[in-house]
Amino acid sequence: MGDGSGTPFEKGSASPPPAPPRTGEGVGSAAPTDDGDLAAALARLTSHALGHAARGPDAPAFSRAETLDLGPALPDRGRPLGEALDALLAGALPYGMDTGHRRFFAFIPAPASPVSWLGELAAQIHNPHLGSALQSEGATAIERGLIRLLCDAAGFPDASGGLFVSGGSMANLTALVAARDSRLTDEERGRAVAYVTSETHSSVAKSLRIAGFLSRQIRVVPTDAGRRLDVAALAGAVADDRAAGQKPFAVVASAGTTNTGAIDPLAEIAALCAREALWMHVDGAFGASALLSPAHRGLLAGIERADSIAWDAHKWLFQTYGCGMTLVRDAAVLAPSFALASDYLRDGAAEGAEPNYWDLGPELTRPARAVRLWLTFQAMGREGLGAAIAHGFALAETAERLVRAMDGWRLVSPAQMAITAFRYAPEGLAPEAADAVNASAARRLMDEGFAVVGTTRLDGRLTIRMCTINPATSEDDLKATLERLDGVAQEIAASG
């Protein structure tokens, strides 16, 4: 169309579209390329993967592209596969934060094992639909086995179960929807109250809102001096809400907060929940992985009494995004919230082919997320996995020791669950000025690409925090990062 009124597919076309196939003809595969092109592309991808896995300390932890021009999202004519793959590998994917870098300490890092890449690739080649066992018998067996292993690690009974989801946010949502439906009638929902703290991950409040609760139904309970849920304050809040005619139904505890790694008093919370008939959910997105370190699993004593747990494998279990798990003490609570029945699903839900995971969570279409974790566990073994998790604890303790020895720096939160927090605050520097110095120093390190450290606010002041769960990180990496951070902070303070 020459008047500019054509559809986006028609505008700018260099030539008319090809004629549709004649009746009875196909148009080939979804990727119009021959076996030689595919083999060359796989070889190119393999070389890139090996190079990425072997990247050394000189690789940037953050990089920004001057321009990102990848061409049209849907060109009029297909381009050579190798050319398009190069544009992807060199022109798009390397830019941004490298969350698996050995000097990436912000947020919760994602140091994905190369074995996880392989497992994900293997699963995606076969592309199983993991909604029902009949559609994906082998991948379902893997998911079922891993869920059993993780439930056992948490100390859950034989009746427990769960499923793989996209990450901690979806794990929290899945568990809290089950809690809602298990503990509340339809008439009680408007009076329901769930309890969190100011340190609870934001995905919990988001999950509760998605589940239909208003902000006034999400009660924020005070924390103690260790930034842990104050159980006495929780008991008081529950009593006050009952007296006001509300319906307390759930408490969300943290097994390692994102800010400081604090662990709520799980055993005490479990005892209160048992007395008050409240659902106890534990957000263990990264911290639950301590259950697989024999030296540290005792830190989570009481988690075995929870009704549900959210757990992320793409954090401290070294998987690619997104790979999370929802575990529940009683597997029977999931189906009432999520089971569905449709004629067009009948053939996929044949009797005797269970579990049908589309009945246990929000997703109908589900990728085989568990495969990558299974392959990683096979390669690492129990001892290797435990050692890798324990390494994160040791690194944070080393970071704390190094910070304590640095002039002008103050430890704000000691090492716990592989997280420590501190700030540059020498005598004579006003608190507001110190806030600005810490923020600028963290940003400078990132912009230089040397390392990425996170910032947060603790006790009302901007604070630098480091999460040290990457097994590839060495003590030298910590020293170099802190030395560079110290030098940058002093330079900024002197120039201010």
PDB file of C-alpha atoms in Angstrom, residues 210-470:
ATOM      1  CA  ILE A 210      -3.046 -10.321  43.622  1.00  0.00           C
ATOM      2  CA  ALA A 211      -4.850 -12.822  45.847  1.00  0.00           C
ATOM      3  CA  GLY A 212      -7.505 -10.189  46.494  1.00  0.00           C
ATOM      4  CA  PHE A 213      -6.459  -8.610  49.784  1.00  0.00           C
ATOM      5  CA  LEU A 214      -6.381  -4.861  50.395  1.00  0.00           C
ATOM      6  CA  SER A 215      -3.461  -2.984  51.911  1.00  0.00           C
ATOM      7  CA  ARG A 216      -5.343  -2.638  55.213  1.00  0.00           C
ATOM      8  CA  GLN A 217      -5.437  -6.447  55.419  1.00  0.00           C
ATOM      9  CA  ILE A 218      -1.637  -6.705  55.347  1.00  0.00           C
ATOM     10  CA  ARG A 219      -0.409  -5.996  58.876  1.00  0.00           C
ATOM     11  CA  VAL A 220       3.242  -4.939  59.312  1.00  0.00           C
ATOM     12  CA  VAL A 221       4.591  -6.312  62.607  1.00  0.00           C
ATOM     13  CA  PRO A 222       7.601  -4.665  64.309  1.00  0.00           C
ATOM     14  CA  THR A 223      11.027  -6.273  64.251  1.00  0.00           C
ATOM     15  CA  ASP A 224      13.503  -6.730  67.074  1.00  0.00           C
ATOM     16  CA  ALA A 225      17.047  -5.370  67.328  1.00  0.00           C
ATOM     17  CA  GLY A 226      18.216  -8.086  64.924  1.00  0.00           C
ATOM     18  CA  ARG A 227      15.606  -7.077  62.309  1.00  0.00           C
ATOM     19  CA  ARG A 228      13.690 -10.282  62.972  1.00  0.00           C
ATOM     20  CA  LEU A 229       9.950 -10.559  63.438  1.00  0.00           C
ATOM     21  CA  ASP A 230       9.028  -9.672  67.036  1.00  0.00           C
ATOM     22  CA  VAL A 231       6.908 -12.619  68.168  1.00  0.00           C
ATOM     23  CA  ALA A 232       5.472 -10.803  71.207  1.00  0.00           C
ATOM     24  CA  ALA A 233       4.360  -7.961  68.944  1.00  0.00           C
ATOM     25  CA  LEU A 234       2.859 -10.511  66.547  1.00  0.00           C
ATOM     26  CA  ALA A 235       0.870 -12.127  69.351  1.00  0.00           C
ATOM     27  CA  GLY A 236      -0.426  -8.725  70.402  1.00  0.00           C
ATOM     28  CA  ALA A 237      -1.432  -7.817  66.854  1.00  0.00           C
ATOM     29  CA  VAL A 238      -3.308 -11.092  66.396  1.00  0.00           C
ATOM     30  CA  ALA A 239      -5.179 -10.581  69.684  1.00  0.00           C
ATOM     31  CA  ASP A 240      -6.052  -6.979  68.798  1.00  0.00           C
ATOM     32  CA  ASP A 241      -7.324  -7.967  65.356  1.00  0.00           C
ATOM     33  CA  ARG A 242      -9.476 -10.759  66.736  1.00  0.00           C
ATOM     34  CA  ALA A 243     -10.946  -8.377  69.287  1.00  0.00           C
ATOM     35  CA  ALA A 244     -11.746  -5.928  66.469  1.00  0.00           C
ATOM     36  CA  GLY A 245     -13.674  -8.599  64.579  1.00  0.00           C
ATOM     37  CA  GLN A 246     -10.956  -9.351  62.018  1.00  0.00           C
ATOM     38  CA  LYS A 247      -9.900 -12.816  60.871  1.00  0.00           C
ATOM     39  CA  PRO A 248      -6.132 -13.443  61.204  1.00  0.00           C
ATOM     40  CA  PHE A 249      -5.192 -16.268  58.832  1.00  0.00           C
ATOM     41  CA  ALA A 250      -1.496 -16.219  57.831  1.00  0.00           C
ATOM     42  CA  VAL A 251       1.953 -15.215  59.012  1.00  0.00           C
ATOM     43  CA  VAL A 252       4.841 -14.818  56.567  1.00  0.00           C
ATOM     44  CA  ALA A 253       8.261 -15.472  58.090  1.00  0.00           C
ATOM     45  CA  SER A 254      11.608 -14.929  56.362  1.00  0.00           C
ATOM     46  CA  ALA A 255      14.391 -17.495  56.204  1.00  0.00           C
ATOM     47  CA  GLY A 256      17.029 -14.937  55.248  1.00  0.00           C
ATOM     48  CA  THR A 257      15.812 -11.417  54.480  1.00  0.00           C
ATOM     49  CA  THR A 258      17.132  -9.698  51.383  1.00  0.00           C
ATOM     50  CA  ASN A 259      18.365  -6.659  53.301  1.00  0.00           C
ATOM     51  CA  THR A 260      20.517  -8.342  55.928  1.00  0.00           C
ATOM     52  CA  GLY A 261      20.024 -12.118  55.774  1.00  0.00           C
ATOM     53  CA  ALA A 262      18.086 -12.066  59.055  1.00  0.00           C
ATOM     54  CA  ILE A 263      16.194 -15.246  59.966  1.00  0.00           C
ATOM     55  CA  ASP A 264      12.913 -14.767  61.766  1.00  0.00           C
ATOM     56  CA  PRO A 265      12.468 -16.924  64.923  1.00  0.00           C
ATOM     57  CA  LEU A 266      10.858 -19.762  63.022  1.00  0.00           C
ATOM     58  CA  ALA A 267      10.234 -22.131  65.941  1.00  0.00           C
ATOM     59  CA  GLU A 268       8.533 -19.439  68.026  1.00  0.00           C
ATOM     60  CA  ILE A 269       6.431 -18.304  65.077  1.00  0.00           C
ATOM     61  CA  ALA A 270       5.416 -21.905  64.402  1.00  0.00           C
ATOM     62  CA  ALA A 271       4.312 -22.339  68.011  1.00  0.00           C
ATOM     63  CA  LEU A 272       2.185 -19.182  67.842  1.00  0.00           C
ATOM     64  CA  CYS A 273       0.666 -20.204  64.514  1.00  0.00           C
ATOM     65  CA  ALA A 274      -0.250 -23.615  65.951  1.00  0.00           C
ATOM     66  CA  ARG A 275      -1.962 -21.992  68.946  1.00  0.00           C
ATOM     67  CA  GLU A 276      -3.841 -19.485  66.812  1.00  0.00           C
ATOM     68  CA  ALA A 277      -4.651 -21.792  63.870  1.00  0.00           C
ATOM     69  CA  LEU A 278      -2.720 -19.539  61.451  1.00  0.00           C
ATOM     70  CA  TRP A 279      -1.062 -20.635  58.223  1.00  0.00           C
ATOM     71  CA  MET A 280       2.725 -20.264  58.500  1.00  0.00           C
ATOM     72  CA  HIS A 281       4.437 -19.450  55.229  1.00  0.00           C
ATOM     73  CA  VAL A 282       8.233 -19.130  55.047  1.00  0.00           C
ATOM     74  CA  ASP A 283       9.802 -17.031  52.340  1.00  0.00           C
ATOM     75  CA  GLY A 284      13.058 -18.903  51.920  1.00  0.00           C
ATOM     76  CA  ALA A 285      13.713 -17.700  48.392  1.00  0.00           C
ATOM     77  CA  PHE A 286      17.470 -17.762  48.813  1.00  0.00           C
ATOM     78  CA  GLY A 287      17.896 -18.749  52.445  1.00  0.00           C
ATOM     79  CA  ALA A 288      16.160 -22.126  52.293  1.00  0.00           C
ATOM     80  CA  SER A 289      19.193 -23.413  50.402  1.00  0.00           C
ATOM     81  CA  ALA A 290      21.040 -23.474  53.744  1.00  0.00           C
ATOM     82  CA  LEU A 291      19.038 -26.648  54.403  1.00  0.00           C
ATOM     83  CA  LEU A 292      21.400 -28.402  51.968  1.00  0.00           C
ATOM     84  CA  SER A 293      24.536 -27.339  53.882  1.00  0.00           C
ATOM     85  CA  PRO A 294      25.035 -29.743  56.815  1.00  0.00           C
ATOM     86  CA  ALA A 295      26.960 -27.075  58.726  1.00  0.00           C
ATOM     87  CA  HIS A 296      24.179 -24.482  58.447  1.00  0.00           C
ATOM     88  CA  ARG A 297      20.811 -26.242  58.224  1.00  0.00           C
ATOM     89  CA  GLY A 298      20.380 -25.812  61.988  1.00  0.00           C
ATOM     90  CA  LEU A 299      19.973 -22.065  61.451  1.00  0.00           C
ATOM     91  CA  LEU A 300      16.515 -22.803  60.024  1.00  0.00           C
ATOM     92  CA  ALA A 301      15.242 -24.895  62.933  1.00  0.00           C
ATOM     93  CA  GLY A 302      11.473 -24.604  63.021  1.00  0.00           C
ATOM     94  CA  ILE A 303      11.004 -24.450  59.266  1.00  0.00           C
ATOM     95  CA  GLU A 304       9.822 -28.061  59.372  1.00  0.00           C
ATOM     96  CA  ARG A 305       6.653 -26.824  61.122  1.00  0.00           C
ATOM     97  CA  ALA A 306       5.724 -24.389  58.342  1.00  0.00           C
ATOM     98  CA  ASP A 307       2.690 -24.939  56.152  1.00  0.00           C
ATOM     99  CA  SER A 308       4.502 -23.733  53.030  1.00  0.00           C
ATOM    100  CA  ILE A 309       7.918 -22.608  51.823  1.00  0.00           C
ATOM    101  CA  ALA A 310       9.010 -20.499  48.858  1.00  0.00           C
ATOM    102  CA  TRP A 311      12.435 -21.465  47.502  1.00  0.00           C
ATOM    103  CA  ASP A 312      14.469 -20.197  44.551  1.00  0.00           C
ATOM    104  CA  ALA A 313      16.905 -22.443  42.702  1.00  0.00           C
ATOM    105  CA  HIS A 314      18.215 -19.566  40.563  1.00  0.00           C
ATOM    106  CA  LYS A 315      19.849 -18.040  43.610  1.00  0.00           C
ATOM    107  CA  TRP A 316      21.841 -20.230  45.986  1.00  0.00           C
ATOM    108  CA  LEU A 317      21.314 -23.440  44.018  1.00  0.00           C
ATOM    109  CA  PHE A 318      23.112 -21.958  41.009  1.00  0.00           C
ATOM    110  CA  GLN A 319      20.437 -22.260  38.327  1.00  0.00           C
ATOM    111  CA  THR A 320      19.516 -20.058  35.391  1.00  0.00           C
ATOM    112  CA  TYR A 321      16.473 -17.791  35.705  1.00  0.00           C
ATOM    113  CA  GLY A 322      13.657 -18.634  36.428  1.00  0.00           C
ATOM    114  CA  CYS A 323      13.598 -21.720  38.562  1.00  0.00           C
ATOM    115  CA  GLY A 324      11.695 -21.632  41.851  1.00  0.00           C
ATOM    116  CA  MET A 325       9.737 -24.053  43.992  1.00  0.00           C
ATOM    117  CA  THR A 326       6.654 -23.983  46.195  1.00  0.00           C
ATOM    118  CA  LEU A 327       6.625 -26.628  48.917  1.00  0.00           C
ATOM    119  CA  VAL A 328       3.582 -27.378  51.068  1.00  0.00           C
ATOM    120  CA  ARG A 329       3.260 -29.529  54.181  1.00  0.00           C
ATOM    121  CA  ASP A 330       0.060 -31.093  52.831  1.00  0.00           C
ATOM    122  CA  ALA A 331       0.090 -31.619  49.076  1.00  0.00           C
ATOM    123  CA  ALA A 332      -3.703 -31.922  49.092  1.00  0.00           C
ATOM    124  CA  VAL A 333      -4.146 -28.169  49.706  1.00  0.00           C
ATOM    125  CA  LEU A 334      -3.035 -27.165  46.205  1.00  0.00           C
ATOM    126  CA  ALA A 335      -5.656 -28.792  43.979  1.00  0.00           C
ATOM    127  CA  PRO A 336      -8.677 -27.050  45.552  1.00  0.00           C
ATOM    128  CA  SER A 337      -7.139 -23.722  44.569  1.00  0.00           C
ATOM    129  CA  PHE A 338      -5.761 -24.576  41.147  1.00  0.00           C
ATOM    130  CA  ALA A 339      -7.340 -27.705  39.659  1.00  0.00           C
ATOM    131  CA  LEU A 340      -9.214 -27.233  36.411  1.00  0.00           C
ATOM    132  CA  ALA A 341     -11.404 -29.363  34.184  1.00  0.00           C
ATOM    133  CA  SER A 342     -11.945 -28.807  30.468  1.00  0.00           C
ATOM    134  CA  ASP A 343     -12.898 -31.157  27.693  1.00  0.00           C
ATOM    135  CA  TYR A 344      -9.884 -30.157  25.619  1.00  0.00           C
ATOM    136  CA  LEU A 345      -7.559 -31.196  28.483  1.00  0.00           C
ATOM    137  CA  ARG A 346      -9.139 -34.599  28.997  1.00  0.00           C
ATOM    138  CA  ASP A 347      -6.624 -36.483  26.857  1.00  0.00           C
ATOM    139  CA  GLY A 348      -3.711 -34.961  28.769  1.00  0.00           C
ATOM    140  CA  ALA A 349      -5.060 -35.957  32.156  1.00  0.00           C
ATOM    141  CA  ALA A 350      -5.463 -39.684  31.677  1.00  0.00           C
ATOM    142  CA  GLU A 351      -6.273 -41.626  34.818  1.00  0.00           C
ATOM    143  CA  GLY A 352      -3.247 -43.106  36.491  1.00  0.00           C
ATOM    144  CA  ALA A 353      -0.816 -40.562  35.034  1.00  0.00           C
ATOM    145  CA  GLU A 354      -0.272 -38.277  38.014  1.00  0.00           C
ATOM    146  CA  PRO A 355       0.613 -35.771  39.230  1.00  0.00           C
ATOM    147  CA  ASN A 356      -0.870 -33.319  36.782  1.00  0.00           C
ATOM    148  CA  TYR A 357       1.013 -30.203  37.732  1.00  0.00           C
ATOM    149  CA  TRP A 358      -1.418 -27.912  35.924  1.00  0.00           C
ATOM    150  CA  ASP A 359      -3.795 -28.796  38.791  1.00  0.00           C
ATOM    151  CA  LEU A 360      -1.321 -27.707  41.483  1.00  0.00           C
ATOM    152  CA  GLY A 361      -0.347 -24.175  40.465  1.00  0.00           C
ATOM    153  CA  PRO A 362      -1.305 -21.123  38.396  1.00  0.00           C
ATOM    154  CA  GLU A 363       0.205 -22.269  35.099  1.00  0.00           C
ATOM    155  CA  LEU A 364      -1.419 -24.482  32.513  1.00  0.00           C
ATOM    156  CA  THR A 365       1.581 -24.375  30.168  1.00  0.00           C
ATOM    157  CA  ARG A 366       4.701 -25.241  32.151  1.00  0.00           C
ATOM    158  CA  PRO A 367       8.300 -25.660  30.953  1.00  0.00           C
ATOM    159  CA  ALA A 368      10.492 -28.395  32.410  1.00  0.00           C
ATOM    160  CA  ARG A 369      12.238 -26.183  34.968  1.00  0.00           C
ATOM    161  CA  ALA A 370      13.384 -29.048  37.173  1.00  0.00           C
ATOM    162  CA  VAL A 371      15.600 -30.666  34.531  1.00  0.00           C
ATOM    163  CA  ARG A 372      18.439 -28.156  34.881  1.00  0.00           C
ATOM    164  CA  LEU A 373      18.478 -28.532  38.674  1.00  0.00           C
ATOM    165  CA  TRP A 374      18.456 -32.326  38.405  1.00  0.00           C
ATOM    166  CA  LEU A 375      21.466 -32.278  36.086  1.00  0.00           C
ATOM    167  CA  THR A 376      23.318 -29.862  38.369  1.00  0.00           C
ATOM    168  CA  PHE A 377      22.638 -32.032  41.416  1.00  0.00           C
ATOM    169  CA  GLN A 378      23.853 -35.090  39.507  1.00  0.00           C
ATOM    170  CA  ALA A 379      27.100 -33.334  38.584  1.00  0.00           C
ATOM    171  CA  MET A 380      27.790 -31.705  41.978  1.00  0.00           C
ATOM    172  CA  GLY A 381      26.570 -34.373  44.361  1.00  0.00           C
ATOM    173  CA  ARG A 382      25.492 -33.714  47.938  1.00  0.00           C
ATOM    174  CA  GLU A 383      29.009 -32.944  49.147  1.00  0.00           C
ATOM    175  CA  GLY A 384      29.832 -30.539  46.341  1.00  0.00           C
ATOM    176  CA  LEU A 385      26.548 -28.697  46.694  1.00  0.00           C
ATOM    177  CA  GLY A 386      26.917 -28.370  50.462  1.00  0.00           C
ATOM    178  CA  ALA A 387      30.453 -27.036  50.092  1.00  0.00           C
ATOM    179  CA  ALA A 388      29.366 -24.459  47.509  1.00  0.00           C
ATOM    180  CA  ILE A 389      26.614 -23.161  49.798  1.00  0.00           C
ATOM    181  CA  ALA A 390      28.939 -23.093  52.823  1.00  0.00           C
ATOM    182  CA  HIS A 391      31.436 -21.057  50.782  1.00  0.00           C
ATOM    183  CA  GLY A 392      28.912 -18.210  50.660  1.00  0.00           C
ATOM    184  CA  PHE A 393      28.708 -18.071  54.446  1.00  0.00           C
ATOM    185  CA  ALA A 394      32.494 -18.009  54.750  1.00  0.00           C
ATOM    186  CA  LEU A 395      32.852 -15.202  52.210  1.00  0.00           C
ATOM    187  CA  ALA A 396      30.434 -12.953  54.081  1.00  0.00           C
ATOM    188  CA  GLU A 397      32.309 -13.571  57.318  1.00  0.00           C
ATOM    189  CA  THR A 398      35.524 -12.641  55.525  1.00  0.00           C
ATOM    190  CA  ALA A 399      33.926  -9.462  54.199  1.00  0.00           C
ATOM    191  CA  GLU A 400      32.838  -8.528  57.725  1.00  0.00           C
ATOM    192  CA  ARG A 401      36.353  -9.055  59.043  1.00  0.00           C
ATOM    193  CA  LEU A 402      37.869  -6.928  56.279  1.00  0.00           C
ATOM    194  CA  VAL A 403      35.359  -4.098  56.796  1.00  0.00           C
ATOM    195  CA  ARG A 404      36.033  -3.994  60.534  1.00  0.00           C
ATOM    196  CA  ALA A 405      39.689  -3.324  59.738  1.00  0.00           C
ATOM    197  CA  MET A 406      39.003  -0.456  57.305  1.00  0.00           C
ATOM    198  CA  ASP A 407      39.371   3.105  58.617  1.00  0.00           C
ATOM    199  CA  GLY A 408      36.248   5.217  58.347  1.00  0.00           C
ATOM    200  CA  TRP A 409      33.896   2.293  57.703  1.00  0.00           C
ATOM    201  CA  ARG A 410      31.177   1.092  60.075  1.00  0.00           C
ATOM    202  CA  LEU A 411      29.616  -2.345  60.133  1.00  0.00           C
ATOM    203  CA  VAL A 412      25.827  -1.940  60.102  1.00  0.00           C
ATOM    204  CA  SER A 413      24.772  -5.595  59.976  1.00  0.00           C
ATOM    205  CA  PRO A 414      27.107  -8.519  60.692  1.00  0.00           C
ATOM    206  CA  ALA A 415      27.498 -11.450  58.336  1.00  0.00           C
ATOM    207  CA  GLN A 416      24.498 -13.764  58.279  1.00  0.00           C
ATOM    208  CA  MET A 417      23.176 -15.985  55.522  1.00  0.00           C
ATOM    209  CA  ALA A 418      25.973 -14.778  53.194  1.00  0.00           C
ATOM    210  CA  ILE A 419      25.002 -11.092  53.523  1.00  0.00           C
ATOM    211  CA  THR A 420      26.778  -8.274  55.329  1.00  0.00           C
ATOM    212  CA  ALA A 421      26.065  -4.533  55.325  1.00  0.00           C
ATOM    213  CA  PHE A 422      28.302  -1.552  56.093  1.00  0.00           C
ATOM    214  CA  ARG A 423      28.829   2.105  55.252  1.00  0.00           C
ATOM    215  CA  TYR A 424      31.535   4.726  54.892  1.00  0.00           C
ATOM    216  CA  ALA A 425      30.998   7.099  57.818  1.00  0.00           C
ATOM    217  CA  PRO A 426      34.273   8.602  59.094  1.00  0.00           C
ATOM    218  CA  GLU A 427      34.229  11.072  61.961  1.00  0.00           C
ATOM    219  CA  GLY A 428      33.454  14.575  60.806  1.00  0.00           C
ATOM    220  CA  LEU A 429      31.354  13.529  57.818  1.00  0.00           C
ATOM    221  CA  ALA A 430      27.703  14.444  58.311  1.00  0.00           C
ATOM    222  CA  PRO A 431      25.257  11.516  58.010  1.00  0.00           C
ATOM    223  CA  GLU A 432      23.542  13.042  54.971  1.00  0.00           C
ATOM    224  CA  ALA A 433      26.880  13.595  53.275  1.00  0.00           C
ATOM    225  CA  ALA A 434      27.900  10.028  54.101  1.00  0.00           C
ATOM    226  CA  ASP A 435      24.691   8.782  52.458  1.00  0.00           C
ATOM    227  CA  ALA A 436      25.657  10.574  49.264  1.00  0.00           C
ATOM    228  CA  VAL A 437      29.227   9.273  49.353  1.00  0.00           C
ATOM    229  CA  ASN A 438      28.107   5.665  49.787  1.00  0.00           C
ATOM    230  CA  ALA A 439      25.582   5.935  46.963  1.00  0.00           C
ATOM    231  CA  SER A 440      28.099   7.551  44.619  1.00  0.00           C
ATOM    232  CA  ALA A 441      30.850   5.070  45.467  1.00  0.00           C
ATOM    233  CA  ALA A 442      28.605   2.081  44.738  1.00  0.00           C
ATOM    234  CA  ARG A 443      27.497   3.651  41.468  1.00  0.00           C
ATOM    235  CA  ARG A 444      31.084   4.465  40.444  1.00  0.00           C
ATOM    236  CA  LEU A 445      32.171   0.847  40.958  1.00  0.00           C
ATOM    237  CA  MET A 446      29.307  -0.350  38.782  1.00  0.00           C
ATOM    238  CA  ASP A 447      29.867   2.233  36.042  1.00  0.00           C
ATOM    239  CA  GLU A 448      33.535   1.239  35.878  1.00  0.00           C
ATOM    240  CA  GLY A 449      32.446  -2.373  35.469  1.00  0.00           C
ATOM    241  CA  PHE A 450      34.844  -3.537  38.161  1.00  0.00           C
ATOM    242  CA  ALA A 451      32.250  -4.804  40.625  1.00  0.00           C
ATOM    243  CA  VAL A 452      28.610  -4.355  41.552  1.00  0.00           C
ATOM    244  CA  VAL A 453      27.663  -3.827  45.194  1.00  0.00           C
ATOM    245  CA  GLY A 454      24.157  -3.111  46.367  1.00  0.00           C
ATOM    246  CA  THR A 455      22.732  -0.333  48.506  1.00  0.00           C
ATOM    247  CA  THR A 456      19.790  -0.260  50.873  1.00  0.00           C
ATOM    248  CA  ARG A 457      18.576   1.769  53.850  1.00  0.00           C
ATOM    249  CA  LEU A 458      19.151   0.449  57.354  1.00  0.00           C
ATOM    250  CA  ASP A 459      18.438   2.480  60.466  1.00  0.00           C
ATOM    251  CA  GLY A 460      17.392   5.282  58.158  1.00  0.00           C
ATOM    252  CA  ARG A 461      20.782   5.562  56.465  1.00  0.00           C
ATOM    253  CA  LEU A 462      22.020   4.510  53.042  1.00  0.00           C
ATOM    254  CA  THR A 463      24.109   1.408  53.470  1.00  0.00           C
ATOM    255  CA  ILE A 464      26.178  -0.786  51.200  1.00  0.00           C
ATOM    256  CA  ARG A 465      25.394  -4.493  51.318  1.00  0.00           C
ATOM    257  CA  MET A 466      27.173  -7.466  49.830  1.00  0.00           C
ATOM    258  CA  CYS A 467      25.669 -10.869  49.098  1.00  0.00           C
ATOM    259  CA  THR A 468      28.436 -13.403  48.584  1.00  0.00           C
ATOM    260  CA  ILE A 469      26.824 -16.604  47.321  1.00  0.00           C
ATOM    261  CA  ASN A 470      28.935 -17.080  44.186  1.00  0.00           C
TER     262      ASN A 470
END
